[in-house]
């Protein structure tokens, strides 16, 4: 029985078509795309085709709006730092408390070291933003809004079109970290007011080490990497040609598969969730149930540790991930669970199952059959779980760890 991979928000399998597309660029097609001879020209043509594929996936107006980078984190850093460097007179930033560290840590760096005022927008228990709070923070002092399109842990979607429109009306640049959204949701930059958008190859069946930043034509821009004139002077460094070709192929496939994500993948995810919810007592789905990525199920199993669930699932050949990370000896629930105010008795026990177009119904069935047994085994060992369910006041036992 082969292992089941339900950790696609962490990274995805490189699609076989993508491997095939990139292989020639690891062998005979080795030219430098900046060279004027035919070795260079052939490779430059491949880069240009890949750029067009990414343009199409994003519904961007022009291929030149796509800047290739090394990953989603680089795209995020480039976007935020470009916006603040291009407008030094503006000293405020708007972001949220549930961003990926790729945005969170850039904003807190600017707050701590460069005196920026960061408006950290909070979320409710379903991970939703309060747009009034956002409108109040918008002003001509804000250099950039950086808000994720889809949350990597819960899959919750933010109202990016509406938020970008509001930023646009206030004359503020708008960046979205769409690393989890691209390839899973239809995206159309032509009809949106988003100025910059980050994506990452390895989240959509391309390899690691390649990403892109969409920069709307006319956006004030300062490069993160200065040097050669690659990417029209917006990102110096000889291009990662095999990676970019791979991203181009992955973008093509993603565009073809958007419907599959929203029909087959969504159906499998819903089946997984409802089967687990009905078979396991005291568990619930985190995030906004009606407004989520089609592939993500983040389930909180109360009174047990997510990491313990993962270890037992892993033994059964199932790969998922948990919302808690072992830091300094204690299991801290993730910043996303904390921001949503998920009680610590549940936040400790979150497990994220993230599917892809490669996931099969048989795999989902096997996960459905394994999870209830794993949870029951762990609850037998849990000091907070008795014969018929949770013991009285189990919250108190977790409180010191959560503080
Ligand atoms: N943003 C989000 C929402 C992510 O989920 C991730 C990766 O998990 C990143 C940014 C960082 O992307 P990369 O791993 O390509 O740097």
Coordinates of N, CA and C and ligand atoms in Angstrom, one line a residue, residues 9 71-73 76 100 102 148 150 152 177 179-180 200 202-203, ligand 1:
X9 N -0.4 21.9 0.9 CA -0.2 23.3 1.2 C 1.2 23.6 1.6
X71 N 11.2 32.3 -5.1 CA 10.1 31.6 -4.3 C 9.1 32.6 -3.8
X72 N 8.1 32.2 -3.1 CA 7.0 33.0 -2.6 C 7.6 34.1 -1.6
X73 N 8.5 33.6 -0.8 CA 9.0 34.5 0.2 C 9.8 35.7 -0.4
X76 N 7.2 38.1 -1.8 CA 6.6 38.9 -0.7 C 7.6 40.0 -0.2
X100 N 1.4 34.6 6.5 CA 2.5 33.6 6.6 C 3.8 34.4 7.1
X102 N 6.4 34.9 5.8 CA 7.1 35.6 4.7 C 6.6 37.0 4.7
X148 N -3.0 38.4 2.6 CA -2.9 37.1 1.9 C -4.3 36.8 1.2
X150 N -5.4 33.6 0.4 CA -5.9 32.4 1.1 C -4.9 32.0 2.2
X152 N -2.8 29.7 4.6 CA -2.2 28.4 4.3 C -2.6 27.4 5.3
X177 N -0.4 38.2 -1.0 CA 0.4 36.9 -1.0 C -0.6 35.9 -1.4
X179 N 0.2 32.9 -2.6 CA 0.9 31.7 -2.8 C 0.0 30.4 -2.7
X180 N -1.0 30.5 -1.8 CA -1.9 29.3 -1.7 C -3.1 29.4 -2.6
X200 N 4.2 31.0 -5.8 CA 5.3 30.1 -5.6 C 5.1 28.9 -6.4
X202 N 6.4 25.8 -6.1 CA 6.3 24.5 -5.5 C 4.9 24.2 -4.9
X203 N 4.1 25.2 -4.9 CA 2.7 25.0 -4.4 C 1.8 24.6 -5.5
Ligands
LIG1 N1 3.0 32.6 1.7 C1 2.2 31.6 2.0 C2 0.7 31.8 2.2 C3 2.7 30.3 2.0 O1 1.9 29.2 2.3 C4 4.1 30.1 1.8 C5 4.7 28.7 1.9 O2 4.2 27.9 2.7 C6 4.9 31.2 1.5 C7 4.3 32.4 1.4 C8 6.3 31.0 1.2 O3 6.5 30.5 -0.1 P1 8.0 29.8 -0.5 O4 8.0 28.6 0.3 O5 7.9 29.6 -1.9 O6 9.0 30.8 0.0

